[in-house]
Coordinates of C-alpha atoms and ligand atoms in Angstrom, one line a residue:
M289 CA 32.7 -29.2 -2.3
S290 CA 36.2 -29.2 -3.4
L291 CA 36.5 -25.9 -2.9
S292 CA 36.0 -24.9 0.5
E293 CA 33.4 -21.9 0.9
F294 CA 35.9 -20.1 1.5
D295 CA 37.7 -20.3 -1.5
I296 CA 34.4 -19.7 -3.2
I297 CA 34.7 -16.5 -1.9
A298 CA 38.3 -15.6 -2.7
N299 CA 38.3 -17.0 -6.2
Y300 CA 34.5 -15.9 -7.2
F301 CA 33.5 -12.8 -5.5
K302 CA 36.0 -11.1 -3.5
R303 CA 37.2 -8.0 -5.5
P304 CA 38.5 -4.8 -5.0
P305 CA 34.9 -2.0 -4.6
Q306 CA 34.3 0.2 -6.8
Q307 CA 33.4 3.4 -4.6
A308 CA 34.6 5.1 -2.5
S309 CA 32.2 4.8 -0.1
V310 CA 32.7 1.4 0.8
S311 CA 35.4 1.3 3.6
K312 CA 34.8 -2.1 4.2
S313 CA 34.2 -5.3 1.9
I314 CA 33.5 -8.8 1.4
G315 CA 36.3 -10.5 4.2
D316 CA 35.2 -8.7 7.6
D317 CA 32.2 -9.8 9.4
C318 CA 30.5 -7.0 7.7
A319 CA 30.6 -4.3 5.3
I320 CA 31.2 -0.7 6.2
V321 CA 29.3 2.2 3.7
T322 CA 29.4 5.7 4.0
V323 CA 25.8 7.6 3.2
D324 CA 26.2 10.7 2.2
P325 CA 24.6 12.8 5.2
D326 CA 21.5 14.9 2.1
L327 CA 20.4 11.0 1.2
R328 CA 18.6 8.1 3.0
L329 CA 19.5 4.5 2.3
V330 CA 17.1 2.4 0.8
M331 CA 17.1 -1.3 1.2
S332 CA 15.1 -4.5 -0.2
M333 CA 15.8 -8.0 -0.5
D334 CA 14.8 -10.6 -2.9
T335 CA 15.1 -15.0 -2.9
L336 CA 15.4 -16.6 -6.4
V337 CA 14.6 -20.4 -5.9
A338 CA 15.6 -22.7 -9.2
G339 CA 12.4 -24.3 -11.2
R340 CA 10.3 -21.4 -9.2
H341 CA 12.0 -18.2 -9.8
F342 CA 13.6 -19.1 -13.5
P343 CA 14.0 -22.5 -15.1
D344 CA 16.7 -25.4 -14.4
T345 CA 17.9 -25.0 -17.8
A346 CA 18.5 -21.5 -17.5
S347 CA 22.1 -20.7 -17.1
A348 CA 24.8 -19.6 -14.5
A349 CA 25.0 -16.3 -16.4
Q350 CA 20.9 -15.9 -17.0
I351 CA 20.2 -16.8 -13.2
A352 CA 23.0 -13.9 -12.2
T353 CA 21.6 -11.6 -14.8
R354 CA 17.7 -12.6 -13.9
A355 CA 18.5 -11.9 -9.8
F356 CA 20.3 -8.9 -9.9
C357 CA 17.8 -7.0 -12.8
T358 CA 15.0 -7.7 -10.9
S359 CA 16.2 -7.4 -7.2
I360 CA 17.0 -3.5 -7.8
S361 CA 14.1 -3.1 -10.1
D362 CA 12.4 -2.3 -6.4
L363 CA 15.7 0.0 -6.1
A364 CA 14.0 2.3 -9.5
A365 CA 10.2 1.6 -8.3
M366 CA 11.1 3.9 -5.1
G367 CA 12.9 6.5 -7.5
A368 CA 16.1 5.3 -5.4
T369 CA 19.6 4.7 -6.9
P370 CA 21.1 1.6 -6.5
C371 CA 24.8 1.3 -4.7
W372 CA 25.7 -1.2 -3.0
F373 CA 24.4 -5.5 -2.7
T374 CA 24.9 -8.6 -0.9
L375 CA 24.9 -12.0 -2.5
G376 CA 23.3 -15.1 -0.1
L377 CA 24.3 -17.9 -2.3
T378 CA 22.8 -21.8 -1.7
L379 CA 24.8 -24.1 -4.0
P380 CA 24.1 -28.1 -4.6
Q381 CA 27.3 -28.6 -5.9
V382 CA 30.7 -26.9 -6.5
S383 CA 30.9 -26.2 -9.8
E384 CA 34.4 -24.0 -10.9
D385 CA 33.1 -23.2 -14.8
W386 CA 29.3 -22.6 -13.2
L387 CA 31.0 -20.1 -10.8
K388 CA 32.9 -18.6 -13.1
S389 CA 30.2 -17.8 -15.4
F390 CA 27.8 -16.3 -12.8
S391 CA 30.5 -14.2 -11.1
E392 CA 31.6 -12.5 -14.0
S393 CA 27.8 -12.1 -15.5
L394 CA 27.1 -11.0 -12.0
F395 CA 30.3 -8.1 -12.2
A396 CA 29.2 -7.3 -15.5
I397 CA 26.0 -5.9 -14.7
A398 CA 26.0 -5.0 -11.2
D399 CA 28.8 -2.4 -12.6
R400 CA 26.8 -1.5 -15.2
Y401 CA 24.6 -0.1 -12.5
R402 CA 27.7 1.0 -10.4
C403 CA 26.2 -1.6 -7.7
D404 CA 29.2 -2.4 -5.7
L405 CA 29.1 -6.4 -4.3
I406 CA 30.0 -6.1 -0.7
G407 CA 29.2 -9.5 1.2
G408 CA 27.3 -12.5 1.5
D409 CA 26.7 -15.7 2.4
T410 CA 27.6 -18.8 1.1
T411 CA 26.1 -22.1 2.2
Q412 CA 25.0 -25.7 0.4
G413 CA 21.3 -27.1 -0.5
P414 CA 18.8 -26.3 -3.6
L415 CA 19.8 -24.3 -6.2
T416 CA 18.8 -20.5 -4.1
L417 CA 19.9 -16.9 -4.1
T418 CA 18.9 -14.2 -2.0
L419 CA 20.0 -10.7 -3.0
Q420 CA 19.8 -7.6 -0.7
V421 CA 19.9 -4.3 -2.6
H422 CA 20.7 -1.2 -0.8
G423 CA 20.2 2.6 -2.8
T424 CA 20.0 5.9 -1.5
L425 CA 17.5 8.1 -2.1
P426 CA 16.8 12.7 -1.6
Q427 CA 15.2 13.3 2.0
H428 CA 12.1 14.1 0.5
Q429 CA 11.9 12.4 -2.1
A430 CA 10.6 9.0 -3.0
L431 CA 7.7 7.3 -5.2
T432 CA 5.3 5.3 -2.7
R433 CA 2.5 2.8 -3.2
D434 CA 0.9 5.3 -0.8
A435 CA 1.1 8.0 -2.6
A436 CA -1.7 8.3 -5.3
R437 CA -4.6 10.9 -4.7
L438 CA -7.7 11.3 -7.1
G439 CA -7.3 12.5 -10.4
D440 CA -3.5 11.3 -10.8
S441 CA -3.3 9.7 -14.1
V442 CA -1.4 7.0 -14.5
F443 CA 1.5 5.8 -16.7
V444 CA 3.1 2.6 -17.6
T445 CA 6.9 2.1 -19.1
G446 CA 8.0 0.2 -21.7
T447 CA 5.4 -2.6 -23.2
V448 CA 3.9 -4.9 -20.9
G449 CA 3.3 -8.8 -21.6
D450 CA 6.5 -9.9 -22.0
G451 CA 7.5 -11.6 -19.4
A452 CA 4.5 -14.0 -19.8
A453 CA 5.5 -14.3 -23.3
A454 CA 8.7 -15.2 -22.4
L455 CA 8.1 -17.9 -20.0
T456 CA 5.3 -19.9 -22.6
V457 CA 8.6 -19.6 -24.9
L458 CA 10.4 -21.0 -22.7
C459 CA 8.3 -24.1 -21.8
D460 CA 7.1 -24.2 -25.2
H461 CA 10.0 -25.0 -28.6
S462 CA 6.7 -26.1 -30.8
I463 CA 5.7 -22.2 -31.1
I464 CA 7.4 -20.2 -34.0
L465 CA 9.0 -17.2 -33.5
S466 CA 11.9 -15.8 -35.2
Q467 CA 15.3 -16.2 -34.1
E468 CA 15.7 -12.2 -33.6
Q469 CA 12.0 -12.4 -31.4
R470 CA 12.8 -15.4 -29.8
Q471 CA 16.1 -13.4 -28.4
Y472 CA 14.1 -10.6 -27.2
L473 CA 12.3 -12.5 -25.3
Q474 CA 15.1 -14.8 -23.9
D475 CA 16.3 -11.4 -22.9
R476 CA 13.6 -9.6 -21.4
F477 CA 13.6 -12.3 -18.6
Y478 CA 17.1 -13.3 -18.5
Q479 CA 18.0 -9.4 -18.1
P480 CA 14.5 -7.4 -17.8
E481 CA 15.8 -3.4 -17.7
P482 CA 15.5 -2.6 -13.9
Q483 CA 14.1 1.2 -15.3
I484 CA 16.1 3.2 -13.0
E485 CA 17.1 5.8 -15.0
T486 CA 12.7 6.8 -15.7
G487 CA 12.6 6.4 -11.5
K488 CA 15.1 8.6 -10.6
Q489 CA 13.9 11.0 -13.7
L490 CA 10.1 11.0 -12.1
L491 CA 11.2 11.5 -8.3
P492 CA 10.1 15.7 -8.9
Y493 CA 7.0 14.9 -10.8
A494 CA 5.7 11.4 -9.9
R495 CA 3.9 10.5 -6.7
A496 CA 3.2 6.7 -6.7
A497 CA 5.2 3.9 -8.4
I498 CA 5.2 0.1 -8.4
D499 CA 7.3 -2.2 -10.3
I500 CA 5.7 -5.0 -12.3
S501 CA 6.4 -8.3 -11.0
D502 CA 2.8 -10.3 -10.2
G503 CA 1.3 -8.2 -12.9
L504 CA -0.2 -5.0 -14.6
L505 CA -3.6 -6.2 -12.7
A506 CA -2.3 -7.5 -9.6
D507 CA 1.0 -4.5 -9.1
L508 CA -2.0 -0.9 -9.8
Q509 CA -4.0 -3.0 -7.6
H510 CA -1.4 -2.5 -4.6
I511 CA -1.3 0.9 -5.4
A512 CA -5.0 1.4 -5.6
S513 CA -4.9 -0.3 -1.7
A514 CA -2.2 1.2 -0.2
S515 CA -3.2 4.9 -1.4
D516 CA -7.1 3.4 -0.9
V517 CA -8.6 4.9 -4.1
D518 CA -9.7 3.0 -7.4
I519 CA -7.9 2.8 -10.5
S520 CA -9.8 2.6 -13.5
I521 CA -7.4 1.9 -16.9
D522 CA -8.1 1.5 -20.7
V523 CA -6.9 -1.7 -21.7
D524 CA -6.1 -0.9 -25.3
C525 CA -4.2 1.5 -24.6
I526 CA -1.7 -0.8 -23.4
P527 CA 1.6 -1.6 -25.0
A528 CA 2.6 -4.9 -26.1
S529 CA 5.3 -5.5 -27.9
T530 CA 5.0 -7.1 -31.8
A531 CA 7.1 -10.8 -30.0
C532 CA 4.4 -10.4 -27.3
E533 CA 1.6 -10.6 -30.5
Q534 CA 3.2 -13.2 -32.4
V535 CA 3.5 -15.5 -28.9
F536 CA -0.3 -15.2 -28.2
S537 CA -1.6 -14.4 -31.0
S538 CA -5.6 -14.8 -29.7
P539 CA -6.3 -11.0 -29.0
D540 CA -8.0 -12.1 -26.3
E541 CA -5.5 -14.0 -24.6
R542 CA -3.0 -11.7 -24.7
L543 CA -5.1 -9.3 -22.9
E544 CA -5.4 -11.8 -19.7
K545 CA -0.9 -12.4 -20.4
V546 CA -0.6 -8.8 -20.7
L547 CA -2.8 -7.7 -17.8
T548 CA -2.2 -10.8 -15.6
G549 CA 1.6 -12.4 -16.9
G550 CA 3.7 -10.1 -14.5
D551 CA 7.6 -10.7 -14.8
D552 CA 7.6 -7.7 -16.5
Y553 CA 10.0 -5.3 -14.8
Q554 CA 8.2 -2.5 -16.2
L555 CA 7.3 1.1 -13.7
L556 CA 3.4 1.7 -12.8
F557 CA 3.4 5.3 -11.8
T558 CA 0.6 8.2 -10.8
V559 CA 1.1 11.8 -12.1
P560 CA -1.6 14.7 -10.4
E561 CA -2.6 17.0 -12.7
N562 CA 0.2 19.9 -12.2
Q563 CA 2.8 17.5 -13.2
L564 CA 1.5 16.5 -16.1
E565 CA 2.9 19.1 -18.5
S566 CA 6.2 17.9 -17.6
V567 CA 6.0 14.3 -17.9
L568 CA 4.6 14.1 -21.0
S569 CA 7.2 16.2 -21.9
L570 CA 10.1 14.1 -20.6
I571 CA 8.1 11.4 -22.6
Q572 CA 7.9 13.3 -25.8
R573 CA 11.8 14.0 -26.1
G574 CA 12.2 10.5 -25.8
V575 CA 13.7 10.9 -22.0
I576 CA 11.4 7.9 -20.6
N577 CA 9.0 5.7 -22.5
A578 CA 6.3 5.6 -20.8
T579 CA 2.6 5.0 -22.2
R580 CA -0.4 6.9 -20.4
I581 CA -3.3 4.3 -19.4
G582 CA -6.1 5.3 -16.8
H583 CA -6.5 8.0 -14.2
V584 CA -7.2 7.6 -10.4
V585 CA -10.7 7.6 -9.6
Q586 CA -12.9 8.0 -6.2
K587 CA -13.5 5.1 -4.7
K588 CA -16.5 3.3 -4.6
Q589 CA -17.1 0.4 -2.1
T590 CA -15.3 0.0 1.3
Q591 CA -12.1 -1.7 -0.6
A592 CA -9.6 -0.3 -3.3
Q593 CA -11.0 -1.9 -6.6
V594 CA -8.8 -1.6 -10.2
Y595 CA -11.5 -1.1 -13.0
C596 CA -11.4 -2.0 -16.7
Q597 CA -12.8 -0.5 -19.7
K598 CA -12.4 -1.8 -23.2
N599 CA -13.8 0.8 -26.1
N600 CA -15.4 2.7 -23.5
Q601 CA -17.2 -0.5 -21.6
P602 CA -16.3 -2.0 -18.6
F603 CA -14.1 -5.3 -19.1
F604 CA -14.2 -7.7 -17.2
L605 CA -11.2 -10.9 -17.0
T606 CA -12.9 -13.8 -16.9
G607 CA -10.1 -15.9 -15.7
D608 CA -10.0 -16.8 -12.0
K609 CA -7.9 -15.0 -11.1
G610 CA -8.5 -11.9 -12.8
Y611 CA -12.5 -12.5 -12.1
Q612 CA -12.2 -12.3 -8.3
H613 CA -9.6 -9.5 -7.7
F614 CA -11.0 -7.4 -10.6
A615 CA -14.3 -7.5 -11.1
S616 CA -17.1 -5.7 -9.1
Ligands
ADP454 P1 30.8 -14.7 9.0 O1 31.2 -16.0 9.7 O2 31.4 -13.9 9.9 O3 29.4 -14.2 8.8 P2 31.6 -16.0 6.1 O4 32.3 -17.0 6.4 O5 30.1 -15.3 6.1 O6 31.7 -14.5 7.5 O7 32.0 -14.9 5.5 C1 33.1 -14.4 5.0 C2 32.9 -13.6 3.9 O8 33.0 -13.1 2.8 C3 32.1 -11.6 5.0 O9 32.5 -10.9 3.9 C4 30.9 -12.5 3.5 O10 29.9 -11.1 3.7 C5 31.5 -12.7 2.6 N1 30.8 -13.8 1.8 C6 30.2 -14.5 2.0 N2 29.7 -15.5 1.0 C7 29.1 -13.9 -0.4 C8 28.9 -14.5 -1.0 N3 28.1 -15.7 -1.8 N4 29.1 -13.1 -2.3 C9 29.5 -12.0 -1.4 N5 30.3 -11.8 -0.6 C10 30.1 -13.7 0.2
MG455 MG1 28.9 -16.0 7.1

């Protein structure tokens, strides 16, 4: 390495913290932050490996925004407010151009969500990023996977399937798509919009929530299993973008991608009957963008399950993953 580990930190990552809550940041053995006594600390960690979580062709700026946005998406899924994060950065070699672009892009996106970089670790090896994100929650409110109850309505934010459509387009340049839609999908992949504001808005009304990283059905299954309930959804209600419709022009393929594709970072959440009106009003007033797609129903078997309906008929995916997990 031409620059030492300490040069890298000093030149690219050390910056005065933006928040008064940070009393020690990058440069000491540990960071010190003050948590408001009325709030609880919420933490989550994610690792991104080159070639696995993003294509080897991704630019430094794209890697930075994807790493940050997908990491704080977990805070959104709890209804938490992001505050601070640490960065474990493993680099194969030192490129000052790469580091400049990466750190500028990282600070730009972190500033947008008022989240301070307060520490990390820098090592040499295959390109890998680990972000530990820290946020806060009020003492008695949280959106958790185990909170869904019989009779709750199930909602999803935004459109689903964009992550899968983006990956398809990134890997297959022969797909015909307008420049605008190509850009839309690329942005959805490299800068998915963490649903922080929506999560916060939902805190008083919703029960369970999760962000879609593995796929809509797989992530709904996490809520079903943790809450020990069955969930029934109408697959015709799930919104897809026009770009997604263009990429997957066969309706069957599109539905499979919408249900199992993943990488969407939208929120799935459940709402009890007595809060339904409040949530529908948030949607109507444009405060949140969400669609009702199903219900929490009585558990039929020992294992909690997710059922799909299409045209009021039971619908089963024929793909291996979906079939194994979700067919009765
Ligand atoms: P130590 O040897 O005490 O663990 P380091 O030399 O690893 O400390 O790091 C020095 C300081 O730089 C610490 O405050 C650490 O949190 C911070 N730091 C190291 N790498 C990064 C990084 N990639 N991003 C942000 N801060 C970092
Ligand atoms: Mg260290």
